[in-house]
Tab-separated table of C-alpha atoms (C1' of nucleotides) in Angstrom:
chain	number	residue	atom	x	y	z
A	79	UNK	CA	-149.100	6.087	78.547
A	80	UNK	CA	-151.227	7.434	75.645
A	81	UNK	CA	-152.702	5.069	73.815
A	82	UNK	CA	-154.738	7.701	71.480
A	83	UNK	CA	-151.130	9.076	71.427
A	84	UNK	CA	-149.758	10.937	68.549
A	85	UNK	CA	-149.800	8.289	65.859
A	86	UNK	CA	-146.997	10.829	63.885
A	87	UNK	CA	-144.827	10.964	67.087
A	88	UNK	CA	-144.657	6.900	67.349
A	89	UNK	CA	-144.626	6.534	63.302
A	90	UNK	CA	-140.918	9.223	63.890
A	91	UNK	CA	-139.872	7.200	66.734
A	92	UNK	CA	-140.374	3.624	64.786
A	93	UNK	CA	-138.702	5.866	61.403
A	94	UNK	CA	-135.246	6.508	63.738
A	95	UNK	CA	-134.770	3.358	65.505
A	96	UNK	CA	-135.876	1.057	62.254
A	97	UNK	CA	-132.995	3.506	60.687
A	98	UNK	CA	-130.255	2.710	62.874
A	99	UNK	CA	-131.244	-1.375	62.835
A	100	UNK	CA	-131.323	-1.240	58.836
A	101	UNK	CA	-128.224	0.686	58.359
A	102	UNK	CA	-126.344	-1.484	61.102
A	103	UNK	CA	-127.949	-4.863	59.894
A	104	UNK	CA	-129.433	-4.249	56.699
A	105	UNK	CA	-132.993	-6.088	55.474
A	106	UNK	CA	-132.418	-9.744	56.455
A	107	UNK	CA	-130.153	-9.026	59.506
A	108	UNK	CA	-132.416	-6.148	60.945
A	109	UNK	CA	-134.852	-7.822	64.034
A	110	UNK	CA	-138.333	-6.432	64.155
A	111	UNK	CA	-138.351	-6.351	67.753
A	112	UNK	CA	-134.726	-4.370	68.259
A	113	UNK	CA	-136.417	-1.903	66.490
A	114	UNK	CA	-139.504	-2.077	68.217
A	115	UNK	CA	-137.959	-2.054	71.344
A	116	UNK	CA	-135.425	1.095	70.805
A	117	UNK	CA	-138.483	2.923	70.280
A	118	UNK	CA	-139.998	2.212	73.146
A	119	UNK	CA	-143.694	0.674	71.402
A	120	UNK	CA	-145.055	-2.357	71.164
A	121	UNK	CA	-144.386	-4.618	68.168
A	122	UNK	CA	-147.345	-4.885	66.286
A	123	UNK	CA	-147.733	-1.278	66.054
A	124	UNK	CA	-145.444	-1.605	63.173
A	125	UNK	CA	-147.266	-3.840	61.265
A	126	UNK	CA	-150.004	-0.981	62.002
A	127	UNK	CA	-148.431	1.783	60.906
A	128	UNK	CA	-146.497	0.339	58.203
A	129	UNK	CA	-147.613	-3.633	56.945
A	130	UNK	CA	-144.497	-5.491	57.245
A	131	UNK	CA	-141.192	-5.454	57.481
A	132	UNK	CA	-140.116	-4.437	53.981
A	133	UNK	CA	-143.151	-1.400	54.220
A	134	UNK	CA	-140.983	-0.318	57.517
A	135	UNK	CA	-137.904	-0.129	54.651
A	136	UNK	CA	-139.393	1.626	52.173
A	137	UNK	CA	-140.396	4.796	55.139
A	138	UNK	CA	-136.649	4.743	56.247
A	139	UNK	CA	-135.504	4.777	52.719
A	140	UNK	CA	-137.781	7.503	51.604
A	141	UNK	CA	-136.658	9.592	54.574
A	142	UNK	CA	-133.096	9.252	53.634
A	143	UNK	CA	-133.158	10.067	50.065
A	144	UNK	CA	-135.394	13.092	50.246
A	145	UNK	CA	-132.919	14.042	53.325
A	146	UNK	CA	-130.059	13.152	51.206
A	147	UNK	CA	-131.661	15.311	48.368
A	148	UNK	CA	-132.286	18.268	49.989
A	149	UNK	CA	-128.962	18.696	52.015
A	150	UNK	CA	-126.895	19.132	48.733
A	151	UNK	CA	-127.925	21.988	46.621
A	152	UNK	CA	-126.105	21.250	42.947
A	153	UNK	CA	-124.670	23.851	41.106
A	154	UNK	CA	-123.044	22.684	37.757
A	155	UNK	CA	-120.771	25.202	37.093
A	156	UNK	CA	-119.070	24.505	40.694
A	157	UNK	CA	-119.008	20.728	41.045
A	158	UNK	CA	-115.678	20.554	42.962
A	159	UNK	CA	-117.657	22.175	45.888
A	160	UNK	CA	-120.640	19.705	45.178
A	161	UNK	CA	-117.917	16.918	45.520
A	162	UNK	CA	-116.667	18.696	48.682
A	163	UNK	CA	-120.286	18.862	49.744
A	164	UNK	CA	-121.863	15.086	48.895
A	165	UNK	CA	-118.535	14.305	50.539
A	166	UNK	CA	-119.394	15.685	53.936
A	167	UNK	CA	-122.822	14.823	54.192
A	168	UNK	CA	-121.500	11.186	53.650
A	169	UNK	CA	-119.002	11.919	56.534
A	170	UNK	CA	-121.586	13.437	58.652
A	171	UNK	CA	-123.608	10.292	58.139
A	172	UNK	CA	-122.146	6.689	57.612
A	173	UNK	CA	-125.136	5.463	58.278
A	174	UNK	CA	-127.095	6.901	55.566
A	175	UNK	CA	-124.748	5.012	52.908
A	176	UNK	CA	-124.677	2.630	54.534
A	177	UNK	CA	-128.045	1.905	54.304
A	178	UNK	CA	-128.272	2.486	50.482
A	179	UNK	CA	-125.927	0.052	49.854
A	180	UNK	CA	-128.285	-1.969	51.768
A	181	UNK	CA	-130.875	-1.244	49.147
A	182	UNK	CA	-128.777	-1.680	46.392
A	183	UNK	CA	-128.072	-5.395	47.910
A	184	UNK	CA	-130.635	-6.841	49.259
A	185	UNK	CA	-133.779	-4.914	47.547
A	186	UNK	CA	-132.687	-2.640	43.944
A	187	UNK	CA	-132.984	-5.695	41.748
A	188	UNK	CA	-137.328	-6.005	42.671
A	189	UNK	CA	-137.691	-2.055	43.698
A	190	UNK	CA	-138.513	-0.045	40.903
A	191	UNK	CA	-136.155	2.899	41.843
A	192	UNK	CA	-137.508	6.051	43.351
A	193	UNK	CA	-138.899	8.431	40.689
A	194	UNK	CA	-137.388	10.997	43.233
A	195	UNK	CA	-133.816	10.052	42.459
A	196	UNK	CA	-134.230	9.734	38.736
A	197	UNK	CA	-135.670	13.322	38.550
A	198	UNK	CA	-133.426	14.453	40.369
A	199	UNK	CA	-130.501	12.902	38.371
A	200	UNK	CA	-132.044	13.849	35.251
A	201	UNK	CA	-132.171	17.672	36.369
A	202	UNK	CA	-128.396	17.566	37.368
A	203	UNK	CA	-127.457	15.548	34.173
A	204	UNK	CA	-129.415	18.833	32.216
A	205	UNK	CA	-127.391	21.282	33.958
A	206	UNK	CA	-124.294	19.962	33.701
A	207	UNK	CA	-124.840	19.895	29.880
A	208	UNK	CA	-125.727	23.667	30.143
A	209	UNK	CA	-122.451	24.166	31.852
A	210	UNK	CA	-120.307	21.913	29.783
A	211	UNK	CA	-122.463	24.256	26.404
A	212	UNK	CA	-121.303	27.485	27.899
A	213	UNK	CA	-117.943	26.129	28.408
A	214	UNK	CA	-117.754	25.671	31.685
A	215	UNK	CA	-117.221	22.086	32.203
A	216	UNK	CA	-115.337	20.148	29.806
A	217	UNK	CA	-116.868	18.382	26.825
A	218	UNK	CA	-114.322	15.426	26.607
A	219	UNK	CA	-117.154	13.084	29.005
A	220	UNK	CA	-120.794	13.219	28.251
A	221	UNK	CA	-122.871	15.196	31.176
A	222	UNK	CA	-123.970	11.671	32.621
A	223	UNK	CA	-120.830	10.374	32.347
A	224	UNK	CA	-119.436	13.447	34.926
A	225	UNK	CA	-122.104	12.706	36.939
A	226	UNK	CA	-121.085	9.770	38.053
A	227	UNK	CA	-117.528	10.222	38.073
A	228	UNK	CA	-118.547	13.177	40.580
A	229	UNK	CA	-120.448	11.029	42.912
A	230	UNK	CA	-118.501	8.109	42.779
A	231	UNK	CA	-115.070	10.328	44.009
A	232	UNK	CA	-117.139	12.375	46.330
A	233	UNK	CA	-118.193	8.763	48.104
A	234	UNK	CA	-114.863	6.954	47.130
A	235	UNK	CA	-113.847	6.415	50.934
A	236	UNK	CA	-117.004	5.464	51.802
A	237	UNK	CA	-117.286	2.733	49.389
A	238	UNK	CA	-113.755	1.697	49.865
A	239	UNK	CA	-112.431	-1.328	51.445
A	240	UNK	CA	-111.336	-0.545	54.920
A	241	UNK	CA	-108.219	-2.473	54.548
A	242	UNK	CA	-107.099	0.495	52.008
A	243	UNK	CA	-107.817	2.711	54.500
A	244	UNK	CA	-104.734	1.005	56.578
A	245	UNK	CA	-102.441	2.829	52.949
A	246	UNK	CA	-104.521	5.710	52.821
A	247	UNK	CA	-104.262	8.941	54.663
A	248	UNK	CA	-106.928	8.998	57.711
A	249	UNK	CA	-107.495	12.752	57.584
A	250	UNK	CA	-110.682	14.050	56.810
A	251	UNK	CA	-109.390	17.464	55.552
A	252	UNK	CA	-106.763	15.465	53.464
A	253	UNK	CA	-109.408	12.778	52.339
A	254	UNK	CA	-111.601	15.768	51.482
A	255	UNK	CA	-109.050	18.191	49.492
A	256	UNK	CA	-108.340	14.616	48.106
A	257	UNK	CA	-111.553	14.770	46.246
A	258	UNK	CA	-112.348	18.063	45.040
A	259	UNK	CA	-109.018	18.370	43.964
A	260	UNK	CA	-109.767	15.095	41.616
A	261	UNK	CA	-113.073	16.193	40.527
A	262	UNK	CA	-111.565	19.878	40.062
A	263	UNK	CA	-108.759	18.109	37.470
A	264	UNK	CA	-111.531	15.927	35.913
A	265	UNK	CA	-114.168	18.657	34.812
A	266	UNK	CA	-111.636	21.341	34.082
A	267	UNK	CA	-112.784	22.305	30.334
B	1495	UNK	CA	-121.988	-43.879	47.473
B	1496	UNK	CA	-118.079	-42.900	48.043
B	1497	UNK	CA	-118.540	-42.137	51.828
B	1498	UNK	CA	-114.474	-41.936	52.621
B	1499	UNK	CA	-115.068	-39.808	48.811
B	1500	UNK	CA	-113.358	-37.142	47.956
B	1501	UNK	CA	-113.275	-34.821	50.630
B	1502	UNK	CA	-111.520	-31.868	48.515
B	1503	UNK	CA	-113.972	-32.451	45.854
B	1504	UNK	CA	-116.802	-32.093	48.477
B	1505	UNK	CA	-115.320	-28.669	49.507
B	1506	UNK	CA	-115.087	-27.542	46.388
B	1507	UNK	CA	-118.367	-28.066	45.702
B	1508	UNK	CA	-119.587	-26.408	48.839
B	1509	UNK	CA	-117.586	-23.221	48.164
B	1510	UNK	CA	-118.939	-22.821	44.754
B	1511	UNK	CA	-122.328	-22.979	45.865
B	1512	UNK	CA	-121.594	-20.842	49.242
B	1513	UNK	CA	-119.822	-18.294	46.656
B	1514	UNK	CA	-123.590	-17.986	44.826
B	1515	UNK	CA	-125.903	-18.246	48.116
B	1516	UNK	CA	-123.681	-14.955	49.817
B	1517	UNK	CA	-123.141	-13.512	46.807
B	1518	UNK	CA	-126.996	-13.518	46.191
B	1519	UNK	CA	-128.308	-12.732	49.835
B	1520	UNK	CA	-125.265	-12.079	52.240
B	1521	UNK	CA	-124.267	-13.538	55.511
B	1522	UNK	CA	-127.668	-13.256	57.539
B	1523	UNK	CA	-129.878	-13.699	54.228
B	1524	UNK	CA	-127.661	-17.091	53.073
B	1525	UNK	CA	-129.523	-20.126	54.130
B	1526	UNK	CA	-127.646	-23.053	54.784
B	1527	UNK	CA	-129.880	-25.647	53.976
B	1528	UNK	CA	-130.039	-23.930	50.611
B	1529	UNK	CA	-125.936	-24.614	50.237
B	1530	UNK	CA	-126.436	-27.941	51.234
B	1531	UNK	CA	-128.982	-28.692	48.699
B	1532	UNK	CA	-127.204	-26.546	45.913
B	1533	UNK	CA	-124.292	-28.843	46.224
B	1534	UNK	CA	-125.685	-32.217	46.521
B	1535	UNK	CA	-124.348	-32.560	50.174
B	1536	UNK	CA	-125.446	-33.240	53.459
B	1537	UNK	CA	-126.074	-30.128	55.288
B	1538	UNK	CA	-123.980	-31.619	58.597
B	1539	UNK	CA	-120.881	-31.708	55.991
B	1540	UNK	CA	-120.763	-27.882	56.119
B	1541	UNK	CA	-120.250	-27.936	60.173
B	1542	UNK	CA	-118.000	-31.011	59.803
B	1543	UNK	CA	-115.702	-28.889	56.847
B	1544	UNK	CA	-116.001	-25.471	57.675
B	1545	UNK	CA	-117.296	-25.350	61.699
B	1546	UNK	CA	-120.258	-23.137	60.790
B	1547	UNK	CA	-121.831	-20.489	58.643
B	1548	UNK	CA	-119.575	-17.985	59.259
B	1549	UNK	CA	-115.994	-20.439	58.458
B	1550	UNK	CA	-118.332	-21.408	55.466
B	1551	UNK	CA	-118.239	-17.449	54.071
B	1552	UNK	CA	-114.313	-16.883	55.168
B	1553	UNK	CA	-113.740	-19.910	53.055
B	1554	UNK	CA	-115.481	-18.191	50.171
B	1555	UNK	CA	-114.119	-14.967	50.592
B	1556	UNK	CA	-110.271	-16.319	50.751
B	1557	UNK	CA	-110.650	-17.624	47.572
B	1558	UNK	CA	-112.113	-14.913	45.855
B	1559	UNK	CA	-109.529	-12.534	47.300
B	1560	UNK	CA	-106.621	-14.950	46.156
B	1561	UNK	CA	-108.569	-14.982	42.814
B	1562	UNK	CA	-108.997	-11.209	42.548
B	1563	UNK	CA	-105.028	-10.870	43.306
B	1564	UNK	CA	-104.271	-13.299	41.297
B	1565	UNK	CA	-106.254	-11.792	38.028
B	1566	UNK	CA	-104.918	-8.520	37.981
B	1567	UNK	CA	-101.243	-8.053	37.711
B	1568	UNK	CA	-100.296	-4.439	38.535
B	1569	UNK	CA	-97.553	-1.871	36.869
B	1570	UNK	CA	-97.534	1.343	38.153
B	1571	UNK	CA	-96.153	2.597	35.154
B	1572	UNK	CA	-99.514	1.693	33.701
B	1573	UNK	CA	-102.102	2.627	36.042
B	1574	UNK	CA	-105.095	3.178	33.196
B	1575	UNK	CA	-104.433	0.179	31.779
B	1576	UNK	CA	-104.954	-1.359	35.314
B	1577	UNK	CA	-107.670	0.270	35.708
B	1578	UNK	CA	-109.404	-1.032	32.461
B	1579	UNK	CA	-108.162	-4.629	33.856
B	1580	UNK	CA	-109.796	-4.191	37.199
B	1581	UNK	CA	-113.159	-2.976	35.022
B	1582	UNK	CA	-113.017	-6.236	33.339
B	1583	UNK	CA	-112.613	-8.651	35.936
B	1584	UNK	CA	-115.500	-7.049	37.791
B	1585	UNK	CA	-117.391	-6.946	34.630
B	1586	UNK	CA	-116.853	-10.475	34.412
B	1587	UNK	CA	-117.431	-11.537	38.023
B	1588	UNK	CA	-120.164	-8.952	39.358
B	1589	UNK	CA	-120.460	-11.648	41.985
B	1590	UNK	CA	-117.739	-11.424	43.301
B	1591	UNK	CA	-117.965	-7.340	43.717
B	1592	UNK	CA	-121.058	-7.906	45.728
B	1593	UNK	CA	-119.329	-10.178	48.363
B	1594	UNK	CA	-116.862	-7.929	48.839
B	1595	UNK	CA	-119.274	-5.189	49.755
B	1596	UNK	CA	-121.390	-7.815	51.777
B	1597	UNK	CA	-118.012	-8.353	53.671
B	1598	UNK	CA	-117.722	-5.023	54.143
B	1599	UNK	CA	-121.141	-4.564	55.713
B	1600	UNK	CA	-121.753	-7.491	57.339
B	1601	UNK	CA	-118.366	-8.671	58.702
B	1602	UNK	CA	-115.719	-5.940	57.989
B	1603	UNK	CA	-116.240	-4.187	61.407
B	1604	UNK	CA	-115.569	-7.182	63.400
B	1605	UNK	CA	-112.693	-9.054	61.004
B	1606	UNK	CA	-109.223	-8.456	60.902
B	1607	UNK	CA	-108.646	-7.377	57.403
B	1608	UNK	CA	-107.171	-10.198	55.184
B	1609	UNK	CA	-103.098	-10.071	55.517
B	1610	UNK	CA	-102.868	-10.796	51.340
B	1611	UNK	CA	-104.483	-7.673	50.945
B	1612	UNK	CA	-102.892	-5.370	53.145
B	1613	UNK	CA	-99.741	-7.239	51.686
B	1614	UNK	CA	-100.826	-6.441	48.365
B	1615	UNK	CA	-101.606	-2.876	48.606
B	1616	UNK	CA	-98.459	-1.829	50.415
B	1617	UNK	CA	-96.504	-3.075	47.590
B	1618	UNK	CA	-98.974	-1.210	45.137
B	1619	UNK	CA	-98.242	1.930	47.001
B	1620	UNK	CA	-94.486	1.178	47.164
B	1621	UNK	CA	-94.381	0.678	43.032
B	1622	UNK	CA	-96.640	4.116	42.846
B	1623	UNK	CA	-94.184	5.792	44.713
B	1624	UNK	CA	-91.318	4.804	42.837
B	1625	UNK	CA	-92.961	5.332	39.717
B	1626	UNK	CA	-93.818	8.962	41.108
B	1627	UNK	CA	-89.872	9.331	42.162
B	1628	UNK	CA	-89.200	8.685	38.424
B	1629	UNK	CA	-91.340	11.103	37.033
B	1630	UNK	CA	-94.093	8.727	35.260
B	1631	UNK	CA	-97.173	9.365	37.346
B	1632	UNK	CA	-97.793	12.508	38.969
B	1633	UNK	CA	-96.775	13.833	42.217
B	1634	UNK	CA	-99.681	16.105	43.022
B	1635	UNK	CA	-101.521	12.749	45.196
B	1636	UNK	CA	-99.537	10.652	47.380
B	1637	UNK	CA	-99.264	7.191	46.401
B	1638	UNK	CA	-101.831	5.977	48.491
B	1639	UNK	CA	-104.544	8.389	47.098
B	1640	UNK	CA	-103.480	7.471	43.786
B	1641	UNK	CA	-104.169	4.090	44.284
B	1642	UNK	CA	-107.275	5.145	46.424
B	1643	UNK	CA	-108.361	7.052	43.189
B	1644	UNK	CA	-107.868	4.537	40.417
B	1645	UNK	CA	-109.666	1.397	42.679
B	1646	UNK	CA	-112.417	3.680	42.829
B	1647	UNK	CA	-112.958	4.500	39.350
B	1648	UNK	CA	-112.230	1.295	38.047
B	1649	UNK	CA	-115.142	-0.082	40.397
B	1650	UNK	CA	-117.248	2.688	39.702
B	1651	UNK	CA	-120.297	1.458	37.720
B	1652	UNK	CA	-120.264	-1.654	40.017
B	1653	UNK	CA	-120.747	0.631	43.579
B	1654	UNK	CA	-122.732	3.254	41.074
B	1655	UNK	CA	-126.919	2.966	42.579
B	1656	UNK	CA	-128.800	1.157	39.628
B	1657	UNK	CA	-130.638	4.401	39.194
B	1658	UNK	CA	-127.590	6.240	37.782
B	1659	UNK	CA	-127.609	3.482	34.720
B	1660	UNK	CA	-130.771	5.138	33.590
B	1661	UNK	CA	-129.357	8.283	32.783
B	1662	UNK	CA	-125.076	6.891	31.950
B	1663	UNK	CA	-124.345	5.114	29.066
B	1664	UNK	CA	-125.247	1.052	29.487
B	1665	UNK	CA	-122.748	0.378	26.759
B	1666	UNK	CA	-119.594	-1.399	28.445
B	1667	UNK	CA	-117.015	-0.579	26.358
B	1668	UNK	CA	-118.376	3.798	26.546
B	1669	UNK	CA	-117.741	2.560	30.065
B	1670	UNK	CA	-114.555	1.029	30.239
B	1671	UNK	CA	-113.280	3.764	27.766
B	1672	UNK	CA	-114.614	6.463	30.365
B	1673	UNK	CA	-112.626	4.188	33.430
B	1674	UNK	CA	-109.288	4.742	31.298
B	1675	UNK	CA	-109.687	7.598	30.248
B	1676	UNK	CA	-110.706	9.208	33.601
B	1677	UNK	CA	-107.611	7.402	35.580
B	1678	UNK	CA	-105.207	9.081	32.607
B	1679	UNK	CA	-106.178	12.518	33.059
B	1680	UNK	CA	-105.636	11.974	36.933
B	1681	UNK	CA	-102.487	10.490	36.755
B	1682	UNK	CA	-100.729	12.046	34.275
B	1683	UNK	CA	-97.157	13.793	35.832
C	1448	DG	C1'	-105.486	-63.514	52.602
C	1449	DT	C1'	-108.594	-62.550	56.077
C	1450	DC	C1'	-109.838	-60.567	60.277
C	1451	DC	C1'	-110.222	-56.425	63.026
C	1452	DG	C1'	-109.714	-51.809	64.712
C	1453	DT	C1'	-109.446	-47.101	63.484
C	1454	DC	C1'	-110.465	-43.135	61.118
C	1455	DA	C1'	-112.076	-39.605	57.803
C	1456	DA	C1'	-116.101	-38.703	55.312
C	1457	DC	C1'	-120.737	-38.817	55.216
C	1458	DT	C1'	-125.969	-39.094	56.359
C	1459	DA	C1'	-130.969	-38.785	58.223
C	1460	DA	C1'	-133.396	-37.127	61.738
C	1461	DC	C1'	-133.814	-34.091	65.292
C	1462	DT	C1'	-133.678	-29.793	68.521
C	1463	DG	C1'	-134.107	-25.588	70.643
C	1464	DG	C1'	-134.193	-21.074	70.075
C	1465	DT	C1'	-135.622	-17.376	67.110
C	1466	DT	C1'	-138.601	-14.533	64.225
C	1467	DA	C1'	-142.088	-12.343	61.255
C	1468	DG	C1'	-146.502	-11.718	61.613
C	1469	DT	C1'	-151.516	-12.066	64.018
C	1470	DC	C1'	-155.330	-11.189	67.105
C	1471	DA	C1'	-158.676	-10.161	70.495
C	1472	DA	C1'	-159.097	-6.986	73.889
C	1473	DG	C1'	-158.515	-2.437	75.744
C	1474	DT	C1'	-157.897	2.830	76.192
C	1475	DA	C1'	-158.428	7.620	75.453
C	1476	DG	C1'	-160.390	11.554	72.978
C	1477	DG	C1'	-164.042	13.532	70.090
D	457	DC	C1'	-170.249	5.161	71.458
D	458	DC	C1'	-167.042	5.246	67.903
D	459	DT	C1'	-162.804	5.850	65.725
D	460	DA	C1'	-157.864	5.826	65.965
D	461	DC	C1'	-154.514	3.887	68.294
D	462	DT	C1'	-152.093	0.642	71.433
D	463	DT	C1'	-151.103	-3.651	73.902
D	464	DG	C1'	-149.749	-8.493	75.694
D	465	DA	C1'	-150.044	-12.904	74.401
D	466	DC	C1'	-149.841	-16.071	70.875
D	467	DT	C1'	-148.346	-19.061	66.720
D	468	DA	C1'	-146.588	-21.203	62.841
D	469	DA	C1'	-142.635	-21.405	60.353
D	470	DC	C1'	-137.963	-21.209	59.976
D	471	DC	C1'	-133.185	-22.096	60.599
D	472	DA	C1'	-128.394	-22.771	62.518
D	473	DG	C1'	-126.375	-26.199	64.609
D	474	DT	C1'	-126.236	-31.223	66.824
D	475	DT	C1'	-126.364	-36.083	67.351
D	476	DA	C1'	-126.020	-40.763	66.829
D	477	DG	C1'	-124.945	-43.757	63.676
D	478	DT	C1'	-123.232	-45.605	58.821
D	479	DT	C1'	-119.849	-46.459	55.200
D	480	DG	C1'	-115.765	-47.824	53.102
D	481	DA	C1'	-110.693	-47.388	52.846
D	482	DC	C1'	-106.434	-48.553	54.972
D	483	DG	C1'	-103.073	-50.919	57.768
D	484	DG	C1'	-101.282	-54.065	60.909
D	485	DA	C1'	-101.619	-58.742	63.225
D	486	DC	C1'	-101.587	-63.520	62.599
DNA sequence: GTCCGTCAACTAACTGGTTAGTCAAGTAGG
DNA sequence: CCTACTTGACTAACCAGTTAGTTGACGGAC
């Protein structure tokens, strides 16, 4: 084994497995040594690389938003698609929301949230009032305001109860059409 | 001391303070003693009522289920208006919004969804449809995505990450308006 | 009416397993 | 030999659940 291994290698390995133990157990479910065990190092090597258990949090998190950031390109003028987008990448991986709804739970009320998600909000709020200006987008909501009427439809089965999803149609094409089609009749100028 | 005391009184009492503890920190993060102690009870009396930690939280979440049901009476015919009702009660009981989605992650995969529920939606569906057949909500979603839609945007600032409040409006009523306004547009025939 | 047995409701103290976090020692590469 | 990295063994605290026993109400026997 090598112990003056690659320090980056075992910090990835610790990154994945601590991300599948969060996202299936969140904070205060989540055993230190599942997740040092699934990646195949020894315990303490966590508290190494990363101080405690709430330092091995904050890497995962980090990972996934600037992951989650740079997978969905935002265009303004053609939020339907970004709603069609967000929506996939959610589909692609449960885990990820999973795991923010973690942090909203268990950690958002002491975290000061990432200055990564607020720029990144405050960008998208800007453009959509460029679009909504040039008549584009309609003007009847302000541009936060069909922000997060966007995200929250694009993640609407996501967040939903799965005893709805008993009513609701299990199709991802028709769960999908579902939403861009809503955000499509929301934004319409 | 009334030992042979009031035994429904002493539930009662548990549940309330079980309904803050899960609400607060979930199923793994609730500590019992901490319910116990919260209530003014012996700590054995939650084994002796409710067999352990897990009956304690089913016991919670019946009651808040039955309470949700119970608080907002549904017409088809008048699906923003529901909507703004359904803003409301969460408004009013963010508590309760947060044990749902602790259900969800914690228990959800591994619990048969709540009968009342499923109950309760199918006839929500059923009125949708009828009220679609009659030409008062549109026809473009089936009923089940129409309910789908309007849960979703009624509980959308609740589910929203705290980060979007920074850039949306924080006034309650600009939200509840948006809710209403939102649902109308989507329904409409 | 009082004695006694039973039972639901309740309690204080305990247990055994778990868990986050620590530490001294060791290994390889530079 | 020194720095970065890794390890097995350890511990102190915690926590869900148990146990053995107490209390008072109720009801029937005499």
């Amino acid at each position: 084994m090598p112990p003056a291994g690659d320090a980056q290698e075992t910090r990835r390995r610790l990154v994945e497995a601590a991300y599948r133990e969060f996202a299936a157990h969140g904070v205060a479910g989540a055993r230190v040594d599942r997740v040092a065990a699934t990646a195949g190092v020894n315990k303490a090597l966590i508290y190494f690389h990363f101080g405690n258990k709430e330092g091995l949090f904050t890497a995962v998190f980090e990972m996934i938003v600037n992951q989650a950031l740079a997978e969905a390109p935002f265009d303004a003028t053609k939020l339907p698609e970004y709603a069609g987008r967000i929506f996939d990448v959610g589909e692609a991986n449960p885990e990820a929301l999973r795991l923010v709804t973690w942090h909203r739970l268990e950690r958002a009320a002491d975290q000061p949230p990432p200055q990564a998600v607020i720029a990144a909000n405050q960008s998208k709020v800007e453009a959509i009032a460029k679009a909504q200006a040039a008549g584009q987008v309609t003007a009847r909501y302000t541009a936060a305001e069909i922000l997060a009427l966007v995200l929250s439809i694009a993640n609407m089965w996501t967040v939903m109860s799965p005893e709805m999803h008993l009513a609701a149609p299990t199709d991802p094409a028709a769960r999908r059409a579902l939403v861009v089609d809503a955000v499509a009749t929301l934004v319409r100028p």
